[in-house]
CSV table of C-alpha atoms in Angstrom, one decimal:
chain,number,residue,atom,x,y,z
A,1,MET,CA,48.8,147.6,66.3
A,2,ASN,CA,52.3,146.1,66.9
A,3,PHE,CA,52.0,143.9,70.0
A,4,ASP,CA,55.7,143.0,69.6
A,5,ASN,CA,56.7,146.5,70.5
A,6,PRO,CA,56.2,146.9,74.3
A,7,LEU,CA,56.2,150.7,74.3
A,8,SER,CA,53.1,152.7,74.9
A,9,PRO,CA,52.2,156.5,75.2
A,10,LEU,CA,52.5,156.2,79.0
A,11,ASP,CA,56.2,155.4,78.7
A,12,ASP,CA,56.7,159.1,77.8
A,13,TYR,CA,55.7,160.1,81.3
A,14,PRO,CA,58.1,159.7,84.3
A,15,VAL,CA,56.0,157.1,86.1
A,16,HIS,CA,58.1,153.9,85.8
A,17,GLN,CA,58.5,151.8,88.9
A,18,ILE,CA,60.6,149.0,87.6
A,19,ALA,CA,63.2,148.5,84.8
A,20,GLU,CA,60.5,147.6,82.3
A,21,PRO,CA,58.1,149.4,80.0
A,22,ILE,CA,54.8,150.5,81.7
A,23,ARG,CA,53.0,147.8,79.7
A,24,TYR,CA,54.6,145.1,81.8
A,25,ALA,CA,53.5,144.8,85.5
A,26,GLY,CA,56.0,144.4,88.2
A,27,THR,CA,54.9,140.8,88.7
A,28,SER,CA,54.1,138.1,86.1
A,29,ASP,CA,51.2,136.8,88.3
A,30,ARG,CA,48.2,136.2,86.1
A,31,ASN,CA,46.0,137.8,88.8
A,32,PHE,CA,47.5,141.3,88.7
A,33,TYR,CA,44.8,143.9,88.2
A,34,ASP,CA,44.3,147.7,88.3
A,35,ARG,CA,40.7,148.8,88.9
A,36,TYR,CA,38.3,151.7,89.4
A,37,TYR,CA,35.2,151.3,91.5
A,38,PHE,CA,32.4,153.9,92.1
A,39,ASN,CA,28.9,154.0,93.6
A,40,MET,CA,26.2,156.7,93.4
A,41,HIS,CA,23.0,157.0,95.4
A,42,SER,CA,20.4,159.6,96.2
A,43,CYS,CA,20.5,159.1,100.0
A,44,SER,CA,17.2,157.2,99.5
A,45,ASP,CA,15.8,153.8,98.8
A,46,ASP,CA,14.8,154.0,95.2
A,47,VAL,CA,18.0,154.1,93.0
A,48,PHE,CA,21.6,152.9,93.5
A,49,CYS,CA,24.4,152.7,90.9
A,50,ILE,CA,27.5,150.6,91.1
A,51,PHE,CA,30.1,150.8,88.3
A,52,GLY,CA,33.7,150.0,87.6
A,53,LEU,CA,36.5,149.4,85.1
A,54,GLY,CA,39.5,147.1,85.4
A,55,GLN,CA,42.7,146.3,83.5
A,56,TYR,CA,44.4,142.9,83.7
A,57,PRO,CA,47.8,143.3,81.9
A,58,ASN,CA,48.9,139.7,82.3
A,59,LEU,CA,45.6,138.4,81.0
A,60,GLY,CA,45.6,141.0,78.1
A,61,THR,CA,42.0,142.1,78.9
A,62,THR,CA,40.1,145.1,80.2
A,63,ASP,CA,36.4,145.2,81.2
A,64,ALA,CA,33.8,147.5,82.7
A,65,PHE,CA,30.3,147.5,84.0
A,66,PHE,CA,27.6,149.9,85.0
A,67,CYS,CA,24.8,148.6,87.3
A,68,VAL,CA,21.6,150.4,88.3
A,69,ARG,CA,18.9,149.2,90.6
A,70,ARG,CA,15.8,151.3,90.5
A,71,THR,CA,12.4,150.7,92.2
A,72,THR,CA,9.4,152.4,90.6
A,73,PRO,CA,6.3,152.4,92.8
A,74,GLY,CA,3.0,151.2,91.3
A,75,VAL,CA,0.2,153.6,90.4
A,76,THR,CA,-2.9,153.2,92.5
A,77,GLY,CA,-6.3,152.7,91.0
A,78,VAL,CA,-8.3,150.1,89.1
A,79,GLY,CA,-6.2,148.2,86.6
A,80,ALA,CA,-3.0,149.9,87.8
A,81,ALA,CA,0.3,148.1,87.2
A,82,ALA,CA,2.4,146.8,90.1
A,83,GLY,CA,5.6,148.6,90.9
A,84,THR,CA,8.8,147.4,89.3
A,85,ASP,CA,12.2,146.6,91.0
A,86,MET,CA,14.8,146.1,88.3
A,87,GLN,CA,18.6,145.7,88.3
A,88,ARG,CA,20.1,146.7,85.0
A,89,VAL,CA,23.7,146.0,84.0
A,90,VAL,CA,25.6,146.9,80.9
A,91,ARG,CA,29.0,145.2,80.8
A,92,ALA,CA,31.7,145.3,78.2
A,93,SER,CA,35.1,143.6,77.6
A,94,ARG,CA,37.9,144.0,75.1
A,95,GLU,CA,41.5,143.2,74.5
A,96,LEU,CA,43.7,145.5,76.5
A,97,GLY,CA,46.2,146.5,73.7
A,98,LEU,CA,49.2,148.7,74.2
A,99,ASP,CA,47.7,151.9,75.7
A,100,ARG,CA,46.8,151.6,79.3
A,101,MET,CA,45.8,155.2,79.4
A,102,ASP,CA,42.8,154.3,77.3
A,103,THR,CA,40.2,153.9,80.0
A,104,SER,CA,37.3,153.1,77.7
A,105,VAL,CA,35.5,149.7,77.2
A,106,GLY,CA,32.5,149.6,74.8
A,107,PRO,CA,30.0,152.2,75.9
A,108,ILE,CA,31.8,153.0,79.2
A,109,ARG,CA,34.7,155.3,79.7
A,110,ILE,CA,36.3,157.1,82.6
A,111,GLU,CA,38.1,160.5,82.4
A,112,VAL,CA,40.4,161.8,85.1
A,113,LEU,CA,39.8,165.5,85.2
A,114,GLU,CA,41.8,166.3,88.2
A,115,GLY,CA,43.8,163.6,89.9
A,116,LEU,CA,42.5,162.5,93.3
A,117,LYS,CA,39.7,165.1,93.1
A,118,ARG,CA,37.5,165.0,90.0
A,119,LEU,CA,36.6,162.2,87.6
A,120,ARG,CA,34.0,161.9,84.8
A,121,VAL,CA,32.1,158.7,84.0
A,122,ILE,CA,30.3,158.4,80.7
A,123,VAL,CA,28.0,155.6,79.7
A,124,GLU,CA,26.6,155.8,76.1
A,125,PRO,CA,23.1,154.5,75.4
A,126,ASN,CA,22.9,150.7,75.3
A,127,ASP,CA,20.6,147.7,75.4
A,128,ALA,CA,20.4,147.7,79.2
A,129,GLY,CA,18.5,151.0,79.1
A,130,VAL,CA,21.0,152.9,81.2
A,131,ALA,CA,23.1,155.9,80.3
A,132,ALA,CA,25.1,158.5,82.2
A,133,ASP,CA,27.3,161.6,82.0
A,134,ILE,CA,28.3,162.2,85.6
A,135,THR,CA,31.2,164.0,87.3
A,136,TRP,CA,32.7,163.0,90.7
A,137,THR,CA,34.1,165.5,93.2
A,138,GLY,CA,35.9,164.2,96.3
A,139,SER,CA,34.7,165.6,99.7
A,140,HIS,CA,38.2,165.0,101.2
A,141,HIS,CA,41.6,163.9,100.2
A,142,PRO,CA,41.7,160.2,99.5
A,143,THR,CA,42.9,157.9,102.2
A,144,LEU,CA,45.3,155.0,101.6
A,145,GLU,CA,43.8,151.9,103.2
A,146,PRO,CA,45.9,149.3,104.9
A,147,ARG,CA,47.6,146.9,102.5
A,148,HIS,CA,45.5,143.8,101.9
A,149,PHE,CA,47.7,140.7,102.1
A,150,ILE,CA,46.7,137.0,102.3
A,151,ARG,CA,49.0,134.0,101.8
A,152,LYS,CA,47.7,130.5,102.0
A,153,HIS,CA,49.6,127.3,101.4
A,154,GLY,CA,52.6,129.3,100.4
A,155,ARG,CA,50.8,131.2,97.6
A,156,VAL,CA,50.0,134.9,97.8
A,157,THR,CA,46.3,135.1,96.9
A,158,PHE,CA,45.8,138.8,97.9
A,159,ASP,CA,48.4,141.6,97.8
A,160,THR,CA,46.5,144.8,97.0
A,161,GLN,CA,46.6,148.5,97.7
A,162,ARG,CA,43.6,150.7,97.7
A,163,LEU,CA,42.8,154.4,98.0
A,164,ALA,CA,39.3,155.4,99.1
A,165,GLN,CA,37.3,158.6,99.0
A,166,ASN,CA,33.8,159.9,99.7
A,167,GLY,CA,32.3,162.6,97.5
A,168,VAL,CA,29.4,163.9,95.5
A,169,TRP,CA,28.1,163.5,91.9
A,170,GLU,CA,26.7,165.9,89.3
A,171,GLY,CA,25.3,165.3,85.8
A,172,THR,CA,22.5,163.2,84.3
A,173,LEU,CA,21.5,159.5,84.7
A,174,GLU,CA,19.1,157.8,82.3
A,175,VAL,CA,17.2,154.6,83.4
A,176,ALA,CA,14.6,153.0,81.1
A,177,GLY,CA,14.0,156.1,79.2
A,178,LYS,CA,13.6,158.4,82.2
A,179,THR,CA,16.3,161.1,82.8
A,180,LEU,CA,17.2,161.9,86.4
A,181,ALA,CA,19.1,165.1,87.3
A,182,VAL,CA,22.1,164.3,89.4
A,183,THR,CA,22.9,167.1,91.8
A,184,PRO,CA,25.6,167.2,94.5
A,185,ASP,CA,23.2,168.2,97.3
A,186,ARG,CA,21.7,164.7,97.4
A,187,TRP,CA,23.6,162.4,95.1
A,188,TRP,CA,26.5,161.1,97.1
A,189,GLY,CA,28.8,158.1,97.0
A,190,SER,CA,32.2,156.7,97.4
A,191,ARG,CA,35.0,155.4,95.1
A,192,ASP,CA,38.2,153.4,95.3
A,193,ARG,CA,41.2,152.7,93.2
A,194,SER,CA,42.8,149.4,93.8
A,195,TRP,CA,45.7,147.5,92.2
A,196,GLY,CA,47.8,144.4,92.9
A,197,VAL,CA,47.0,140.7,93.0
A,198,ARG,CA,43.6,139.1,93.6
A,199,PRO,CA,41.7,136.2,91.9
A,200,VAL,CA,40.6,137.3,88.5
A,201,GLY,CA,39.8,135.8,85.1
A,202,GLU,CA,38.9,132.2,84.4
A,203,PRO,CA,38.9,129.9,87.4
A,204,GLU,CA,42.2,128.1,88.1
A,205,ALA,CA,42.4,124.5,89.3
A,206,PRO,CA,42.1,124.8,93.1
A,207,GLY,CA,44.6,122.1,94.1
A,208,ILE,CA,45.1,122.1,97.9
A,209,HIS,CA,43.1,125.3,98.2
A,210,GLY,CA,39.9,123.3,97.4
A,211,SER,CA,40.5,120.6,100.0
A,212,GLN,CA,39.2,122.6,103.0
A,213,MET,CA,36.4,125.1,103.7
A,214,SER,CA,37.6,128.6,104.2
A,215,THR,CA,35.9,131.7,105.6
A,216,PHE,CA,35.6,135.1,104.0
A,217,TYR,CA,34.0,137.6,106.3
A,218,TRP,CA,34.1,141.1,104.9
A,219,ASN,CA,32.5,144.3,106.2
A,220,TYR,CA,33.2,147.7,104.6
A,221,ALA,CA,31.6,151.1,105.1
A,222,PRO,CA,32.8,154.4,103.5
A,223,VAL,CA,30.3,157.0,104.7
A,224,ARG,CA,29.7,160.7,104.1
A,225,PHE,CA,28.1,163.1,106.6
A,226,ASP,CA,27.6,166.8,106.0
A,227,GLU,CA,30.5,167.8,108.2
A,228,PHE,CA,32.9,164.8,107.9
A,229,SER,CA,33.4,161.3,106.5
A,230,PHE,CA,34.6,158.0,107.8
A,231,ILE,CA,35.8,154.7,106.5
A,232,TYR,CA,35.6,151.3,108.3
A,233,ILE,CA,36.9,147.9,107.2
A,234,CYS,CA,36.9,144.6,108.9
A,235,GLN,CA,37.9,141.2,107.5
A,236,GLU,CA,38.1,138.2,109.8
A,237,GLU,CA,38.7,134.5,109.9
A,238,ARG,CA,36.2,132.1,111.4
A,239,ASP,CA,37.3,132.7,115.0
A,240,GLY,CA,37.5,136.5,114.7
A,241,THR,CA,41.2,136.7,113.9
A,242,ARG,CA,41.7,139.9,111.9
A,243,VAL,CA,43.0,139.8,108.4
A,244,MET,CA,42.5,143.5,107.8
A,245,GLU,CA,40.9,146.4,109.8
A,246,THR,CA,40.7,150.1,110.0
A,247,GLY,CA,38.6,153.0,111.2
A,248,GLU,CA,39.4,156.5,109.9
A,249,LEU,CA,37.7,159.8,110.4
A,250,MET,CA,38.3,162.4,107.6
A,251,TRP,CA,37.4,166.1,107.5
A,252,PRO,CA,37.0,168.3,104.4
A,253,ASP,CA,40.3,169.7,103.1
A,254,ALA,CA,39.2,173.2,103.8
A,255,THR,CA,39.2,172.6,107.5
A,256,GLY,CA,42.8,171.7,107.6
A,257,LYS,CA,42.1,168.9,110.1
A,258,PRO,CA,44.2,165.8,109.8
A,259,MET,CA,42.7,162.3,109.4
A,260,GLU,CA,42.1,160.5,112.7
A,261,LEU,CA,42.6,156.8,113.3
A,262,LEU,CA,39.8,155.5,115.5
A,263,GLY,CA,41.4,152.3,116.8
A,264,ARG,CA,40.3,148.7,116.6
A,265,PRO,CA,36.7,148.4,115.4
A,266,GLU,CA,34.2,145.9,116.8
A,267,HIS,CA,30.9,144.9,115.1
A,268,ASP,CA,27.5,143.4,116.0
A,269,LEU,CA,25.4,142.7,112.9
A,270,VAL,CA,21.8,141.4,112.6
A,271,PHE,CA,21.2,139.1,109.7
A,272,ARG,CA,17.9,138.4,108.0
A,273,PRO,CA,16.7,134.9,109.2
A,274,GLY,CA,17.6,132.2,106.8
A,275,THR,CA,20.0,134.4,104.9
A,276,ARG,CA,23.4,136.0,105.1
A,277,ILE,CA,22.0,139.5,104.3
A,278,ALA,CA,22.8,141.9,107.1
A,279,GLU,CA,19.8,144.2,107.8
A,280,ARG,CA,21.3,146.4,110.5
A,281,GLY,CA,24.2,146.5,112.9
A,282,VAL,CA,26.5,148.5,115.2
A,283,ILE,CA,30.2,149.4,114.6
A,284,ARG,CA,32.1,150.3,117.8
A,285,PHE,CA,35.4,152.1,118.2
A,286,PRO,CA,35.9,151.8,122.0
A,287,HIS,CA,39.4,153.3,121.9
A,288,ALA,CA,38.8,156.4,119.8
A,289,ILE,CA,40.3,159.7,120.9
A,290,GLY,CA,37.8,161.6,123.0
A,291,GLY,CA,35.9,158.5,124.1
A,292,PRO,CA,34.1,155.6,122.6
A,293,ILE,CA,32.2,156.0,119.3
A,294,GLU,CA,29.4,153.8,118.1
A,295,VAL,CA,27.7,153.9,114.7
A,296,ASP,CA,24.3,152.4,114.1
A,297,ILE,CA,23.8,151.0,110.6
A,298,GLU,CA,20.5,150.5,108.8
A,299,MET,CA,20.5,148.8,105.4
A,300,ARG,CA,18.3,150.9,103.1
A,301,TYR,CA,18.7,149.6,99.5
A,302,PRO,CA,21.0,146.8,98.4
A,303,VAL,CA,22.5,146.0,95.0
A,304,TYR,CA,23.3,142.3,94.4
A,305,LEU,CA,26.8,142.3,92.8
A,306,GLY,CA,26.5,138.6,92.1
A,307,ILE,CA,24.0,139.5,89.3
A,308,GLY,CA,25.7,140.5,86.1
A,309,THR,CA,28.6,142.6,87.2
A,310,GLY,CA,31.5,140.1,87.2
A,311,TYR,CA,31.8,140.0,91.0
A,312,GLY,CA,29.6,136.8,91.2
A,313,ALA,CA,29.9,133.2,90.3
A,314,GLU,CA,28.5,133.5,86.8
A,315,PRO,CA,30.7,131.1,84.8
A,316,GLY,CA,30.6,133.1,81.6
A,317,TRP,CA,31.5,136.6,82.9
A,318,ARG,CA,34.1,137.3,85.6
A,319,HIS,CA,36.5,140.2,85.8
A,320,GLY,CA,39.4,139.7,83.6
A,321,MET,CA,37.9,136.8,81.6
A,322,TYR,CA,38.7,136.8,77.9
A,323,GLN,CA,35.6,137.5,75.9
A,324,GLY,CA,37.2,138.0,72.5
A,325,PRO,CA,38.4,141.2,70.8
A,326,HIS,CA,35.4,143.2,72.1
A,327,LYS,CA,32.0,142.3,73.5
A,328,THR,CA,29.1,144.2,75.1
A,329,GLU,CA,26.1,142.6,76.9
A,330,ALA,CA,23.0,143.8,78.7
A,331,VAL,CA,21.6,142.0,81.8
A,332,VAL,CA,18.2,143.2,82.9
A,333,VAL,CA,16.7,141.3,85.9
A,334,ASP,CA,13.4,141.6,87.7
A,335,LEU,CA,14.4,141.2,91.4
A,336,ALA,CA,11.0,139.9,92.3
A,337,THR,CA,11.5,136.6,90.4
A,338,PRO,CA,12.6,133.4,92.0
A,339,GLU,CA,15.6,133.2,89.6
A,340,ALA,CA,16.9,136.6,90.8
A,341,LYS,CA,16.3,135.7,94.5
A,342,ALA,CA,18.5,132.6,94.0
A,343,GLN,CA,21.4,134.9,93.1
A,344,MET,CA,21.1,137.3,96.1
A,345,TRP,CA,24.1,135.9,97.9
A,346,GLY,CA,27.8,136.7,97.9
A,347,ILE,CA,28.9,140.3,98.0
A,348,ILE,CA,26.2,142.9,98.6
A,349,ASP,CA,26.6,146.7,98.2
A,350,SER,CA,23.9,148.6,100.1
A,351,VAL,CA,23.0,152.2,100.6
A,352,GLY,CA,23.2,152.5,104.4
A,353,ARG,CA,21.9,155.0,106.9
A,354,PHE,CA,24.5,155.7,109.6
A,355,THR,CA,23.9,157.4,113.0
A,356,VAL,CA,26.8,158.3,115.3
A,357,ARG,CA,26.7,158.1,119.1
A,358,ALA,CA,29.7,159.8,120.6
A,359,PRO,CA,28.9,161.5,123.9
A,360,GLY,CA,32.5,162.7,124.2
A,361,ARG,CA,32.6,164.3,120.8
A,362,PRO,CA,29.7,166.8,120.3
A,363,GLU,CA,30.9,167.6,116.8
A,364,LEU,CA,30.1,163.9,115.9
A,365,ASP,CA,27.3,162.9,118.3
A,366,GLY,CA,23.9,162.4,116.7
A,367,ARG,CA,25.0,163.1,113.1
A,368,VAL,CA,23.3,161.1,110.4
A,369,GLY,CA,25.1,160.1,107.2
A,370,HIS,CA,24.6,157.9,104.1
A,371,GLY,CA,27.1,155.7,102.3
A,372,LEU,CA,28.1,152.3,101.2
A,373,TRP,CA,27.6,149.3,103.5
A,374,GLU,CA,29.3,146.4,101.8
A,375,PHE,CA,29.3,142.9,103.3
A,376,MET,CA,29.9,139.3,102.5
A,377,VAL,CA,30.1,136.3,104.7
A,378,ILE,CA,31.0,133.0,103.1
A,379,GLY,CA,32.0,129.9,105.1
A,380,PRO,CA,31.8,129.4,108.9
A,381,HIS,CA,31.9,132.3,111.3
A,382,ASP,CA,31.6,131.7,115.1
A,383,GLN,CA,30.3,135.1,116.2
A,384,TYR,CA,27.2,134.8,114.0
A,385,GLY,CA,26.7,131.1,114.3
A,386,PHE,CA,27.4,130.2,110.7
A,387,GLN,CA,28.7,126.6,110.4
A,388,ASP,CA,28.7,125.8,106.7
A,389,LEU,CA,29.4,127.4,103.4
A,390,LEU,CA,26.2,129.4,103.0
A,391,ASP,CA,23.8,128.3,105.9
A,392,GLY,CA,21.5,131.1,106.9
A,393,ALA,CA,21.1,133.0,110.1
A,394,LYS,CA,18.9,131.5,112.8
């Protein structure tokens, strides 16, 4: 492979955005990335999968992970074993090379079958005891979320764009030797594609950014109902100043109905005492067309992304970190252990149950859906009484 030649197969397609080969990003910022994210659940509280693949052109790396949490009830009777609650992660990294169309890393690969509509995710058998061959079909056309932009002390730390979509899965999932049939009637989820600049790779020297405590309040919910979908985002500073927000209502493409903006969202979350784990809450859209809309949220089944996936503070494995020419690892954790419980902070992706209250919109009122409820609160936040970096709820 000739790394001195910047041309790659993608240069034969009319997709250039700047006067450079596709191999070169439009910015030299080390933190430029391009990533897939997916989740898959059975609208229940026994299995939840989170998986993704990212490329980091200015770091010369690409990596991927496939994470499954599965709870197996114990068998009753004399001498019966207790139930198990395991989070399994297979993760892989390699040098990016020339061909950015190669979306495979170790045992994980992603195939785009029909752009913006159908994708296939394959995970070959590995030491984590998980494998999959599953196909995603979008339930509506993807929505382009608001641009995520943060500048602090003169430096741009976030400048990203993301598309989001709810949909269904079909195929097979294998966990610890047991094969589960994945059918679109009950296996739902959401996905996103994001690209731009955000902190990745090995930690940088913080400089002035490490001289003061900052707040990162993030609350995100892409949700599918039988008849429609919605996407909600809220990121705030300590005092409630909005960094990013949206509320969007989407209908299946076949209906011909356009996407609706729901107006400024408000939130009221209930955190588990002593933690920053949100157990339930209400999202309100007081200015929605047709009258106020409220959505009750119940956390059903969380995955702790700080454990093994690259989203956490683990010093040896972060997204974009160089691991050598190629490397694959398995992380299998019993969530009942004290060691695992100590890592249940940071960003949490949960299967949520969502119930709509919209008296002025009978086509929405009373509908129950399932989807991702993602949240993270680090640093002070006045509305919820957090005063320090990770102090728990009262």
